[in-house]
PDB file of C-alpha atoms and ligand atoms in Angstrom:
ATOM      1  CA  MET A   1      19.942  -9.346 -18.136  1.00 39.00           C
ATOM      2  CA  ALA A   2      21.534 -11.089 -15.192  1.00 40.00           C
ATOM      3  CA  ASN A   3      20.308 -14.428 -13.892  1.00 40.00           C
ATOM      4  CA  ASP A   4      22.145 -14.651 -10.601  1.00 50.00           C
ATOM      5  CA  GLY A   5      19.367 -16.408  -8.638  1.00 52.00           C
ATOM      6  CA  SER A   6      18.792 -13.391  -6.411  1.00 70.00           C
ATOM      7  CA  THR A   7      15.537 -12.157  -7.921  1.00 90.00           C
ATOM      8  CA  ARG A   8      13.399 -10.434  -5.298  1.00 97.00           C
ATOM      9  CA  HIS A   9       9.639 -10.536  -5.682  1.00 98.00           C
ATOM     10  CA  LEU A  10       7.263  -8.393  -3.620  1.00 98.00           C
ATOM     11  CA  ILE A  11       3.835  -9.973  -3.798  1.00 98.00           C
ATOM     12  CA  SER A  12       2.994  -9.718  -0.099  1.00 98.00           C
ATOM     13  CA  LEU A  13       4.599  -7.880   2.806  1.00 98.00           C
ATOM     14  CA  ASP A  14       4.867 -11.365   4.263  1.00 96.00           C
ATOM     15  CA  ASP A  15       7.613 -11.928   1.669  1.00 95.00           C
ATOM     16  CA  LEU A  16       9.836  -9.412   3.489  1.00 97.00           C
ATOM     17  CA  ASP A  17      11.700 -10.066   6.718  1.00 97.00           C
ATOM     18  CA  ASP A  18      11.588  -7.329   9.351  1.00 97.00           C
ATOM     19  CA  GLY A  19      14.965  -5.880   8.436  1.00 97.00           C
ATOM     20  CA  THR A  20      14.128  -5.677   4.732  1.00 98.00           C
ATOM     21  CA  LEU A  21      10.767  -4.063   5.452  1.00 98.00           C
ATOM     22  CA  ARG A  22      12.484  -1.388   7.522  1.00 98.00           C
ATOM     23  CA  ASP A  23      15.231  -0.896   4.947  1.00 98.00           C
ATOM     24  CA  ILE A  24      12.749  -0.263   2.124  1.00 98.00           C
ATOM     25  CA  VAL A  25      10.762   2.171   4.288  1.00 98.00           C
ATOM     26  CA  GLU A  26      13.914   4.026   5.353  1.00 98.00           C
ATOM     27  CA  ARG A  27      15.155   4.155   1.768  1.00 98.00           C
ATOM     28  CA  GLY A  28      11.827   5.603   0.616  1.00 98.00           C
ATOM     29  CA  ALA A  29      12.015   8.220   3.372  1.00 98.00           C
ATOM     30  CA  ALA A  30      15.566   9.072   2.313  1.00 97.00           C
ATOM     31  CA  HIS A  31      14.399   9.624  -1.268  1.00 97.00           C
ATOM     32  CA  ALA A  32      11.649  11.935   0.010  1.00 97.00           C
ATOM     33  CA  ARG A  33      14.064  13.908   2.182  1.00 96.00           C
ATOM     34  CA  ARG A  34      16.577  14.266  -0.611  1.00 95.00           C
ATOM     35  CA  ALA A  35      13.868  15.517  -2.963  1.00 95.00           C
ATOM     36  CA  GLY A  36      12.634  17.963  -0.350  1.00 93.00           C
ATOM     37  CA  GLY A  37       9.067  16.737  -0.325  1.00 80.00           C
ATOM     38  CA  PRO A  38       6.331  16.429   0.647  1.00 88.00           C
ATOM     39  CA  ALA A  39       6.488  19.808   2.346  1.00 65.00           C
ATOM     40  CA  SER A  40       4.723  18.876   5.577  1.00 54.00           C
ATOM     41  CA  THR A  41       6.741  15.753   6.314  1.00 57.00           C
ATOM     42  CA  ALA A  42      10.242  16.309   4.984  1.00 51.00           C
ATOM     43  CA  SER A  43      12.440  17.854   7.626  1.00 53.00           C
ATOM     44  CA  SER A  44      15.604  18.603   5.718  1.00 53.00           C
ATOM     45  CA  ARG A  45      16.583  20.650   2.710  1.00 51.00           C
ATOM     46  CA  PRO A  46      16.670  18.977  -0.686  1.00 56.00           C
ATOM     47  CA  ALA A  47      20.082  17.525  -1.423  1.00 59.00           C
ATOM     48  CA  GLY A  48      20.157  16.946  -5.126  1.00 64.00           C
ATOM     49  CA  THR A  49      18.851  14.464  -7.633  1.00 76.00           C
ATOM     50  CA  PRO A  50      18.846  10.695  -7.162  1.00 82.00           C
ATOM     51  CA  GLY A  51      21.606   8.663  -8.741  1.00 89.00           C
ATOM     52  CA  ALA A  52      20.865   6.520 -11.790  1.00 96.00           C
ATOM     53  CA  THR A  53      20.654   3.390  -9.665  1.00 97.00           C
ATOM     54  CA  LEU A  54      18.374   1.675 -12.181  1.00 98.00           C
ATOM     55  CA  ALA A  55      20.286   2.564 -15.348  1.00 97.00           C
ATOM     56  CA  GLY A  56      19.987  -0.330 -17.791  1.00 97.00           C
ATOM     57  CA  THR A  57      16.916  -1.722 -16.027  1.00 98.00           C
ATOM     58  CA  VAL A  58      13.659  -2.252 -17.947  1.00 98.00           C
ATOM     59  CA  VAL A  59      10.444  -2.086 -15.900  1.00 98.00           C
ATOM     60  CA  GLY A  60       7.105  -3.367 -17.209  1.00 98.00           C
ATOM     61  CA  ILE A  61       4.023  -1.645 -15.825  1.00 98.00           C
ATOM     62  CA  TYR A  62       0.906  -3.793 -16.315  1.00 98.00           C
ATOM     63  CA  PHE A  63      -2.308  -2.392 -14.826  1.00 98.00           C
ATOM     64  CA  ARG A  64      -5.580  -4.212 -15.475  1.00 96.00           C
ATOM     65  CA  ARG A  65      -7.447  -1.794 -13.181  1.00 94.00           C
ATOM     66  CA  THR A  66      -7.599   1.953 -12.905  1.00 95.00           C
ATOM     67  CA  SER A  67      -4.848   3.789 -11.067  1.00 96.00           C
ATOM     68  CA  THR A  68      -3.738   7.366 -10.734  1.00 97.00           C
ATOM     69  CA  ARG A  69      -1.147   7.137  -7.958  1.00 98.00           C
ATOM     70  CA  THR A  70       0.466   3.701  -7.996  1.00 98.00           C
ATOM     71  CA  ARG A  71       0.988   3.475 -11.743  1.00 98.00           C
ATOM     72  CA  THR A  72       2.397   6.993 -11.920  1.00 98.00           C
ATOM     73  CA  ALA A  73       4.532   6.458  -8.821  1.00 98.00           C
ATOM     74  CA  PHE A  74       6.277   3.401 -10.270  1.00 98.00           C
ATOM     75  CA  THR A  75       6.602   4.905 -13.735  1.00 98.00           C
ATOM     76  CA  SER A  76       7.935   8.251 -12.568  1.00 98.00           C
ATOM     77  CA  GLY A  77      10.112   6.619  -9.906  1.00 98.00           C
ATOM     78  CA  ALA A  78      11.659   4.238 -12.445  1.00 98.00           C
ATOM     79  CA  LEU A  79      12.355   7.039 -14.916  1.00 98.00           C
ATOM     80  CA  ARG A  80      13.919   9.228 -12.227  1.00 97.00           C
ATOM     81  CA  LEU A  81      16.320   6.409 -11.365  1.00 98.00           C
ATOM     82  CA  GLY A  82      17.354   5.912 -14.971  1.00 98.00           C
ATOM     83  CA  ALA A  83      15.258   2.846 -15.887  1.00 98.00           C
ATOM     84  CA  GLY A  84      13.307   2.352 -19.090  1.00 98.00           C
ATOM     85  CA  VAL A  85       9.591   1.651 -18.829  1.00 98.00           C
ATOM     86  CA  ILE A  86       7.102  -0.334 -20.930  1.00 98.00           C
ATOM     87  CA  ALA A  87       3.424   0.238 -20.050  1.00 98.00           C
ATOM     88  CA  TYR A  88       0.696  -2.316 -20.761  1.00 98.00           C
ATOM     89  CA  GLY A  89      -2.979  -1.473 -20.523  1.00 96.00           C
ATOM     90  CA  PRO A  90      -5.676  -3.924 -19.462  1.00 97.00           C
ATOM     91  CA  GLY A  91      -6.223  -5.307 -22.975  1.00 96.00           C
ATOM     92  CA  ASP A  92      -2.642  -5.402 -24.224  1.00 98.00           C
ATOM     93  CA  LEU A  93      -1.224  -8.802 -23.251  1.00 98.00           C
ATOM     94  CA  GLN A  94      -2.089 -12.129 -24.862  1.00 98.00           C
ATOM     95  CA  LEU A  95      -3.361 -13.200 -21.447  1.00 97.00           C
ATOM     96  CA  ASN A  96      -6.594 -11.731 -22.797  1.00 96.00           C
ATOM     97  CA  THR A  97      -6.650 -14.241 -25.641  1.00 98.00           C
ATOM     98  CA  GLY A  98      -5.876 -17.221 -23.469  1.00 98.00           C
ATOM     99  CA  GLU A  99      -2.077 -17.382 -23.148  1.00 98.00           C
ATOM    100  CA  SER A 100      -1.263 -18.994 -19.823  1.00 98.00           C
ATOM    101  CA  SER A 101       0.145 -17.112 -16.838  1.00 97.00           C
ATOM    102  CA  ASP A 102       3.105 -19.483 -16.774  1.00 97.00           C
ATOM    103  CA  ASP A 103       3.998 -18.779 -20.408  1.00 98.00           C
ATOM    104  CA  THR A 104       3.476 -15.037 -19.861  1.00 98.00           C
ATOM    105  CA  GLY A 105       5.930 -14.994 -16.954  1.00 98.00           C
ATOM    106  CA  ARG A 106       8.486 -17.038 -18.892  1.00 98.00           C
ATOM    107  CA  VAL A 107       8.319 -14.761 -21.921  1.00 98.00           C
ATOM    108  CA  LEU A 108       8.365 -11.450 -20.061  1.00 98.00           C
ATOM    109  CA  SER A 109      11.226 -12.581 -17.823  1.00 98.00           C
ATOM    110  CA  GLY A 110      13.471 -12.758 -20.866  1.00 98.00           C
ATOM    111  CA  MET A 111      12.887  -9.099 -21.663  1.00 98.00           C
ATOM    112  CA  LEU A 112      11.994  -7.280 -18.427  1.00 98.00           C
ATOM    113  CA  ASP A 113      13.878  -6.918 -15.166  1.00 98.00           C
ATOM    114  CA  VAL A 114      10.835  -5.950 -13.072  1.00 98.00           C
ATOM    115  CA  LEU A 115       7.098  -6.372 -13.691  1.00 98.00           C
ATOM    116  CA  VAL A 116       4.866  -4.086 -11.603  1.00 98.00           C
ATOM    117  CA  ALA A 117       1.289  -5.376 -11.884  1.00 98.00           C
ATOM    118  CA  ARG A 118      -2.146  -4.442 -10.645  1.00 98.00           C
ATOM    119  CA  THR A 119      -4.739  -7.158 -11.127  1.00 95.00           C
ATOM    120  CA  ALA A 120      -7.078  -6.638  -8.152  1.00 86.00           C
ATOM    121  CA  ASP A 121      -7.622 -10.400  -8.487  1.00 93.00           C
ATOM    122  CA  ASP A 122      -6.383 -13.461  -6.620  1.00 94.00           C
ATOM    123  CA  PRO A 123      -2.598 -13.102  -6.120  1.00 95.00           C
ATOM    124  CA  THR A 124      -1.969 -16.670  -7.298  1.00 96.00           C
ATOM    125  CA  GLU A 125      -1.514 -15.332 -10.827  1.00 97.00           C
ATOM    126  CA  MET A 126       1.369 -13.118  -9.700  1.00 98.00           C
ATOM    127  CA  ARG A 127       2.963 -16.093  -7.943  1.00 97.00           C
ATOM    128  CA  VAL A 128       2.818 -17.949 -11.257  1.00 98.00           C
ATOM    129  CA  TRP A 129       4.509 -15.043 -13.053  1.00 98.00           C
ATOM    130  CA  ALA A 130       7.168 -15.184 -10.357  1.00 97.00           C
ATOM    131  CA  ARG A 131       8.026 -18.833 -11.164  1.00 97.00           C
ATOM    132  CA  GLN A 132      11.247 -17.772 -12.858  1.00 96.00           C
ATOM    133  CA  HIS A 133      14.419 -16.210 -11.582  1.00 93.00           C
ATOM    134  CA  ARG A 134      15.158 -13.318 -13.860  1.00 97.00           C
ATOM    135  CA  MET A 135      12.270 -10.838 -13.531  1.00 98.00           C
ATOM    136  CA  ALA A 136      11.100  -9.462 -10.193  1.00 98.00           C
ATOM    137  CA  VAL A 137       7.311  -9.284  -9.765  1.00 98.00           C
ATOM    138  CA  VAL A 138       5.793  -6.459  -7.707  1.00 98.00           C
ATOM    139  CA  ASN A 139       2.166  -6.521  -6.558  1.00 98.00           C
ATOM    140  CA  ALA A 140       0.676  -3.084  -7.200  1.00 98.00           C
ATOM    141  CA  MET A 141      -2.653  -4.307  -5.788  1.00 97.00           C
ATOM    142  CA  SER A 142      -4.280  -7.699  -5.708  1.00 97.00           C
ATOM    143  CA  ALA A 143      -7.671  -8.547  -4.247  1.00 95.00           C
ATOM    144  CA  ASP A 144      -6.244  -9.437  -0.851  1.00 95.00           C
ATOM    145  CA  GLU A 145      -3.397  -6.965  -0.340  1.00 97.00           C
ATOM    146  CA  HIS A 146      -1.926  -3.629  -1.457  1.00 98.00           C
ATOM    147  CA  PRO A 147       1.637  -4.016  -0.182  1.00 98.00           C
ATOM    148  CA  THR A 148       3.198  -1.035  -1.936  1.00 98.00           C
ATOM    149  CA  GLN A 149       0.513   1.226  -0.420  1.00 98.00           C
ATOM    150  CA  ALA A 150       1.501   0.068   3.061  1.00 98.00           C
ATOM    151  CA  LEU A 151       5.178   0.703   2.304  1.00 98.00           C
ATOM    152  CA  ALA A 152       4.313   4.244   1.211  1.00 98.00           C
ATOM    153  CA  ASP A 153       2.215   4.698   4.361  1.00 98.00           C
ATOM    154  CA  LEU A 154       5.022   3.456   6.604  1.00 98.00           C
ATOM    155  CA  THR A 155       7.343   5.862   4.781  1.00 98.00           C
ATOM    156  CA  THR A 156       4.907   8.709   5.453  1.00 98.00           C
ATOM    157  CA  LEU A 157       4.703   7.789   9.143  1.00 98.00           C
ATOM    158  CA  THR A 158       8.490   7.623   9.365  1.00 98.00           C
ATOM    159  CA  LEU A 159       8.803  11.079   7.856  1.00 97.00           C
ATOM    160  CA  ARG A 160       6.058  12.492  10.048  1.00 97.00           C
ATOM    161  CA  PHE A 161       6.878  10.917  13.408  1.00 98.00           C
ATOM    162  CA  GLY A 162      10.551   9.974  13.061  1.00 97.00           C
ATOM    163  CA  SER A 163       9.701   6.332  13.765  1.00 98.00           C
ATOM    164  CA  VAL A 164       6.783   3.957  13.381  1.00 98.00           C
ATOM    165  CA  ASP A 165       7.619   2.186  16.637  1.00 98.00           C
ATOM    166  CA  GLY A 166       4.993   2.669  19.339  1.00 98.00           C
ATOM    167  CA  LEU A 167       2.488   4.559  17.173  1.00 98.00           C
ATOM    168  CA  ARG A 168      -1.229   4.251  17.964  1.00 98.00           C
ATOM    169  CA  VAL A 169      -3.362   3.960  14.832  1.00 98.00           C
ATOM    170  CA  LEU A 170      -7.138   3.889  14.429  1.00 98.00           C
ATOM    171  CA  TYR A 171      -8.360   2.447  11.108  1.00 98.00           C
ATOM    172  CA  VAL A 172     -12.036   3.107  10.309  1.00 98.00           C
ATOM    173  CA  GLY A 173     -13.583   1.476   7.231  1.00 97.00           C
ATOM    174  CA  GLU A 174     -13.593  -1.661   5.170  1.00 96.00           C
ATOM    175  CA  GLY A 175     -11.123  -4.447   5.912  1.00 96.00           C
ATOM    176  CA  ASN A 176      -9.957  -4.266   2.290  1.00 96.00           C
ATOM    177  CA  ASN A 177      -6.625  -4.852   0.598  1.00 96.00           C
ATOM    178  CA  THR A 178      -5.171  -1.600   1.950  1.00 97.00           C
ATOM    179  CA  ALA A 179      -6.259  -2.489   5.502  1.00 98.00           C
ATOM    180  CA  SER A 180      -4.777  -5.943   5.053  1.00 98.00           C
ATOM    181  CA  ALA A 181      -1.398  -4.554   3.998  1.00 98.00           C
ATOM    182  CA  LEU A 182      -1.446  -1.882   6.695  1.00 98.00           C
ATOM    183  CA  THR A 183      -2.073  -4.550   9.334  1.00 98.00           C
ATOM    184  CA  ARG A 184       0.676  -6.777   7.988  1.00 98.00           C
ATOM    185  CA  GLY A 185       3.092  -3.842   7.960  1.00 98.00           C
ATOM    186  CA  LEU A 186       2.267  -1.964  11.167  1.00 98.00           C
ATOM    187  CA  SER A 187       2.244  -5.110  13.305  1.00 98.00           C
ATOM    188  CA  ARG A 188       5.910  -5.660  12.461  1.00 98.00           C
ATOM    189  CA  TYR A 189       6.906  -2.536  14.433  1.00 98.00           C
ATOM    190  CA  PRO A 190       7.433  -2.842  18.202  1.00 98.00           C
ATOM    191  CA  GLY A 191       4.792  -1.322  20.425  1.00 98.00           C
ATOM    192  CA  VAL A 192       2.376  -0.355  17.639  1.00 98.00           C
ATOM    193  CA  HIS A 193      -1.295  -0.400  18.633  1.00 98.00           C
ATOM    194  CA  LEU A 194      -3.614  -0.804  15.646  1.00 98.00           C
ATOM    195  CA  GLU A 195      -7.339  -0.606  16.329  1.00 98.00           C
ATOM    196  CA  LEU A 196      -9.612  -1.401  13.385  1.00 98.00           C
ATOM    197  CA  ARG A 197     -13.283  -0.500  13.244  1.00 98.00           C
ATOM    198  CA  THR A 198     -14.764  -2.281  10.232  1.00 98.00           C
ATOM    199  CA  PRO A 199     -18.418  -2.612   9.158  1.00 97.00           C
ATOM    200  CA  PRO A 200     -20.069  -5.931  10.082  1.00 97.00           C
ATOM    201  CA  GLY A 201     -19.442  -8.408   7.274  1.00 95.00           C
ATOM    202  CA  TYR A 202     -16.607  -6.290   5.853  1.00 95.00           C
ATOM    203  CA  GLY A 203     -13.781  -6.998   8.268  1.00 96.00           C
ATOM    204  CA  LEU A 204     -10.255  -8.236   7.775  1.00 97.00           C
ATOM    205  CA  ALA A 205      -9.888 -11.805   6.562  1.00 97.00           C
ATOM    206  CA  PRO A 206      -9.086 -14.119   9.511  1.00 98.00           C
ATOM    207  CA  GLU A 207      -5.823 -15.046   7.782  1.00 97.00           C
ATOM    208  CA  VAL A 208      -4.598 -11.463   8.150  1.00 98.00           C
ATOM    209  CA  HIS A 209      -5.127 -11.598  11.919  1.00 98.00           C
ATOM    210  CA  ARG A 210      -3.457 -15.004  12.116  1.00 98.00           C
ATOM    211  CA  ARG A 211      -0.481 -13.792  10.146  1.00 97.00           C
ATOM    212  CA  ALA A 212      -0.161 -10.547  12.107  1.00 97.00           C
ATOM    213  CA  ALA A 213      -0.286 -12.472  15.395  1.00 97.00           C
ATOM    214  CA  ALA A 214       2.390 -14.866  14.165  1.00 96.00           C
ATOM    215  CA  THR A 215       4.799 -12.155  13.005  1.00 96.00           C
ATOM    216  CA  ALA A 216       3.990  -9.321  15.446  1.00 97.00           C
ATOM    217  CA  ALA A 217       6.894  -7.368  16.880  1.00 97.00           C
ATOM    218  CA  ARG A 218       7.327  -7.090  20.636  1.00 97.00           C
ATOM    219  CA  GLY A 219       4.421  -5.225  22.194  1.00 98.00           C
ATOM    220  CA  ALA A 220       2.532  -4.794  18.907  1.00 98.00           C
ATOM    221  CA  VAL A 221      -1.240  -5.185  19.237  1.00 97.00           C
ATOM    222  CA  VAL A 222      -3.950  -5.517  16.551  1.00 98.00           C
ATOM    223  CA  ARG A 223      -7.606  -5.366  17.582  1.00 98.00           C
ATOM    224  CA  GLU A 224     -10.733  -5.254  15.428  1.00 98.00           C
ATOM    225  CA  ARG A 225     -14.335  -4.445  16.262  1.00 98.00           C
ATOM    226  CA  HIS A 226     -17.385  -3.981  14.068  1.00 98.00           C
ATOM    227  CA  ASP A 227     -18.903  -0.946  15.786  1.00 97.00           C
ATOM    228  CA  LEU A 228     -17.810   2.539  16.798  1.00 96.00           C
ATOM    229  CA  ALA A 229     -18.338   2.095  20.532  1.00 94.00           C
ATOM    230  CA  GLU A 230     -15.351   2.802  22.758  1.00 92.00           C
ATOM    231  CA  LEU A 231     -13.180   4.412  20.104  1.00 95.00           C
ATOM    232  CA  PRO A 232      -9.610   4.703  21.329  1.00 95.00           C
ATOM    233  CA  LYS A 233      -8.620   8.204  22.356  1.00 90.00           C
ATOM    234  CA  ASP A 234      -5.303   9.952  21.902  1.00 90.00           C
ATOM    235  CA  VAL A 235      -4.287   7.978  18.832  1.00 98.00           C
ATOM    236  CA  ASP A 236      -1.535   9.361  16.604  1.00 98.00           C
ATOM    237  CA  VAL A 237      -3.236   8.486  13.329  1.00 98.00           C
ATOM    238  CA  VAL A 238      -6.775   8.033  12.016  1.00 98.00           C
ATOM    239  CA  TYR A 239      -6.817   6.178   8.681  1.00 98.00           C
ATOM    240  CA  THR A 240      -9.584   5.361   6.235  1.00 98.00           C
ATOM    241  CA  THR A 241      -9.987   4.217   2.619  1.00 98.00           C
ATOM    242  CA  ARG A 242     -12.573   4.547  -0.103  1.00 96.00           C
ATOM    243  CA  TRP A 243     -15.584   2.296   0.348  1.00 94.00           C
ATOM    244  CA  GLN A 244     -15.461   1.090  -3.264  1.00 88.00           C
ATOM    245  CA  THR A 245     -11.899  -0.009  -3.895  1.00 78.00           C
ATOM    246  CA  THR A 246     -11.034   0.514  -7.598  1.00 67.00           C
ATOM    247  CA  GLY A 247     -14.607   1.650  -8.083  1.00 66.00           C
ATOM    248  CA  THR A 248     -16.150  -1.795  -7.652  1.00 75.00           C
ATOM    249  CA  SER A 249     -19.563  -2.160  -6.013  1.00 77.00           C
ATOM    250  CA  LYS A 250     -20.654  -4.740  -3.458  1.00 87.00           C
ATOM    251  CA  PRO A 251     -23.075  -7.637  -3.804  1.00 86.00           C
ATOM    252  CA  ASP A 252     -25.119  -6.591  -0.741  1.00 92.00           C
ATOM    253  CA  ALA A 253     -27.715  -4.049  -1.972  1.00 91.00           C
ATOM    254  CA  ASP A 254     -27.804  -2.428   1.508  1.00 93.00           C
ATOM    255  CA  TRP A 255     -24.065  -2.019   1.894  1.00 95.00           C
ATOM    256  CA  ARG A 256     -24.221   1.784   2.111  1.00 95.00           C
ATOM    257  CA  GLU A 257     -26.405   1.602   5.210  1.00 96.00           C
ATOM    258  CA  VAL A 258     -23.905  -0.761   6.812  1.00 96.00           C
ATOM    259  CA  PHE A 259     -20.991   1.543   5.975  1.00 97.00           C
ATOM    260  CA  ALA A 260     -22.665   4.876   6.787  1.00 97.00           C
ATOM    261  CA  PRO A 261     -21.743   5.013  10.504  1.00 97.00           C
ATOM    262  CA  PHE A 262     -18.079   4.424   9.610  1.00 98.00           C
ATOM    263  CA  GLN A 263     -17.471   7.863   8.091  1.00 98.00           C
ATOM    264  CA  VAL A 264     -14.506   9.737   9.553  1.00 98.00           C
ATOM    265  CA  THR A 265     -15.928  13.068  10.653  1.00 98.00           C
ATOM    266  CA  ALA A 266     -14.669  16.020  12.673  1.00 98.00           C
ATOM    267  CA  GLU A 267     -16.338  14.382  15.706  1.00 97.00           C
ATOM    268  CA  VAL A 268     -14.191  11.273  15.268  1.00 97.00           C
ATOM    269  CA  MET A 269     -11.056  13.387  14.844  1.00 97.00           C
ATOM    270  CA  ALA A 270     -11.953  15.424  17.945  1.00 96.00           C
ATOM    271  CA  LEU A 271     -11.443  12.306  20.053  1.00 95.00           C
ATOM    272  CA  ALA A 272      -7.782  12.436  19.117  1.00 94.00           C
ATOM    273  CA  PRO A 273      -6.793  16.108  18.909  1.00 95.00           C
ATOM    274  CA  ARG A 274      -3.132  15.346  18.136  1.00 95.00           C
ATOM    275  CA  ALA A 275      -3.866  12.801  15.404  1.00 98.00           C
ATOM    276  CA  VAL A 276      -3.102  13.163  11.723  1.00 98.00           C
ATOM    277  CA  PHE A 277      -5.627  11.918   9.187  1.00 98.00           C
ATOM    278  CA  MET A 278      -4.470   9.484   6.500  1.00 98.00           C
ATOM    279  CA  HIS A 279      -6.249   8.202   3.382  1.00 98.00           C
ATOM    280  CA  ASP A 280      -4.731   6.175   0.558  1.00 98.00           C
ATOM    281  CA  LEU A 281      -6.884   8.038  -2.011  1.00 98.00           C
ATOM    282  CA  PRO A 282      -8.849   8.304  -4.208  1.00 97.00           C
ATOM    283  CA  ALA A 283     -11.436   9.746  -1.816  1.00 97.00           C
ATOM    284  CA  HIS A 284     -15.160  10.265  -1.923  1.00 96.00           C
ATOM    285  CA  ARG A 285     -15.883  13.256   0.268  1.00 98.00           C
ATOM    286  CA  GLY A 286     -19.131  12.692   2.134  1.00 97.00           C
ATOM    287  CA  GLU A 287     -18.755   8.902   2.115  1.00 96.00           C
ATOM    288  CA  GLU A 288     -15.787   7.467   4.007  1.00 98.00           C
ATOM    289  CA  VAL A 289     -14.595  10.920   5.108  1.00 98.00           C
ATOM    290  CA  SER A 290     -16.087  14.367   5.398  1.00 98.00           C
ATOM    291  CA  ALA A 291     -14.629  17.139   3.238  1.00 98.00           C
ATOM    292  CA  GLU A 292     -13.892  19.045   6.446  1.00 98.00           C
ATOM    293  CA  VAL A 293     -11.494  16.325   7.576  1.00 98.00           C
ATOM    294  CA  LEU A 294      -9.882  15.461   4.227  1.00 98.00           C
ATOM    295  CA  ASP A 295      -9.287  19.109   3.374  1.00 98.00           C
ATOM    296  CA  GLY A 296      -8.504  20.123   6.937  1.00 98.00           C
ATOM    297  CA  PRO A 297      -5.197  20.863   8.645  1.00 97.00           C
ATOM    298  CA  THR A 298      -4.676  17.408  10.135  1.00 98.00           C
ATOM    299  CA  ALA A 299      -4.881  15.562   6.792  1.00 98.00           C
ATOM    300  CA  ILE A 300      -1.666  14.247   5.249  1.00 98.00           C
ATOM    301  CA  ALA A 301      -3.341  12.173   2.517  1.00 98.00           C
ATOM    302  CA  PHE A 302      -1.698  14.083  -0.317  1.00 98.00           C
ATOM    303  CA  ASP A 303       1.702  13.611   1.307  1.00 97.00           C
ATOM    304  CA  GLN A 304       0.964   9.887   1.278  1.00 98.00           C
ATOM    305  CA  ALA A 305       0.252  10.123  -2.440  1.00 98.00           C
ATOM    306  CA  GLU A 306       3.570  11.845  -3.176  1.00 98.00           C
ATOM    307  CA  ASN A 307       5.420   9.437  -0.925  1.00 98.00           C
ATOM    308  CA  LYS A 308       4.175   6.579  -3.080  1.00 98.00           C
ATOM    309  CA  MET A 309       6.734   7.652  -5.670  1.00 98.00           C
ATOM    310  CA  TYR A 310       9.658   7.771  -3.226  1.00 98.00           C
ATOM    311  CA  SER A 311       8.591   4.438  -1.807  1.00 98.00           C
ATOM    312  CA  ALA A 312       8.217   2.940  -5.299  1.00 98.00           C
ATOM    313  CA  MET A 313      11.784   4.031  -6.044  1.00 98.00           C
ATOM    314  CA  ALA A 314      12.946   2.138  -2.952  1.00 98.00           C
ATOM    315  CA  VAL A 315      10.940  -0.955  -3.936  1.00 98.00           C
ATOM    316  CA  LEU A 316      12.422  -0.998  -7.444  1.00 98.00           C
ATOM    317  CA  GLU A 317      15.937  -0.531  -6.092  1.00 98.00           C
ATOM    318  CA  TRP A 318      15.398  -3.360  -3.613  1.00 98.00           C
ATOM    319  CA  CYS A 319      14.126  -5.638  -6.403  1.00 98.00           C
ATOM    320  CA  ARG A 320      17.285  -4.943  -8.377  1.00 97.00           C
ATOM    321  CA  GLY A 321      19.628  -5.019  -5.386  1.00 96.00           C
ATOM    322  CA  THR A 322      21.002  -1.589  -6.246  1.00 93.00           C
ATOM    323  CA  TYR A 323      21.206  -0.121  -2.747  1.00 82.00           C
TER     324      TYR A 323
HETATM  325  N1   CP B 401      -3.954   4.482  -3.443  1.00 65.15           N
HETATM  326  C1   CP B 401      -3.894   3.967  -4.692  1.00 65.15           C
HETATM  327  O1   CP B 401      -3.536   2.793  -4.901  1.00 65.15           O
HETATM  328  O2   CP B 401      -4.221   4.855  -5.649  1.00 65.15           O
HETATM  329  P1   CP B 401      -4.426   4.463  -7.200  1.00 65.15           P
HETATM  330  O3   CP B 401      -5.578   3.464  -7.255  1.00 65.15           O
HETATM  331  O4   CP B 401      -4.744   5.747  -7.876  1.00 65.15           O
HETATM  332  O5   CP B 401      -3.175   3.829  -7.692  1.00 65.15           O
END
């Protein structure tokens, strides 16, 4: 396994410069177009199978939390590009018996080329694993950010609208790790207007706003409120996420009452008749979104899910420098 000092980690979207962010999104969209899917966003005919750009690569997939989409996306994407895959469940590594994160990163870096990990914990641990220069580390969800979800979402928007530039997006729901990544990603595109409506006490971390303001593209605007008054009209996208990320509950016993007004309903969608509805899934119909909206004609949530695989392929290729 090469040690050429060019190892590329993806632990936060903040790790990517604007050009790299766009390149990965465009590459993911190209994979989707070539594969001919998803049906409602791909505009061209399928043009064959992907090349074996990851032949000889070994990818470790370590998920300490549940996952249907992200784990499968990276596994299937790696296999389709010719890589080998080793999967670790939550109890498999000696981390569980007290081996240090530093030692774990050092050991795995001698055997893996890429480690895709979901911890849903503080991202510091992933940064420790990344203290070596042979194995790329990819954050498949930490407590503060879900960067590969945002890359898949930006890929979906690119396929749907042709460009992310200038899009108007309304996010309704918790300021969770998906919202954090979406904010970090969308604000890097010129002219994007992102309006967030988050329940009181469940907004974006101030650091996310600070970072977005510092790195915003020309004309990009991020605004957050904690009520549903004065919802923006004529947005291109309405986006929400599950209220209990990875199934975890909240310390506040009354949290459901606080969240209840933030359901995306047909009434919310009616304010923006041209908008598509996006959801990172999994969904709870009747909580963050009504069944009518999620299963209705404006929803592209299941396209997002499929695009996670094409986007994962682009992420892995970027990590390995193979495109
Ligand atoms: N959206 C998402 O991350 O889905 P999974 O939790 O199923 O991976």
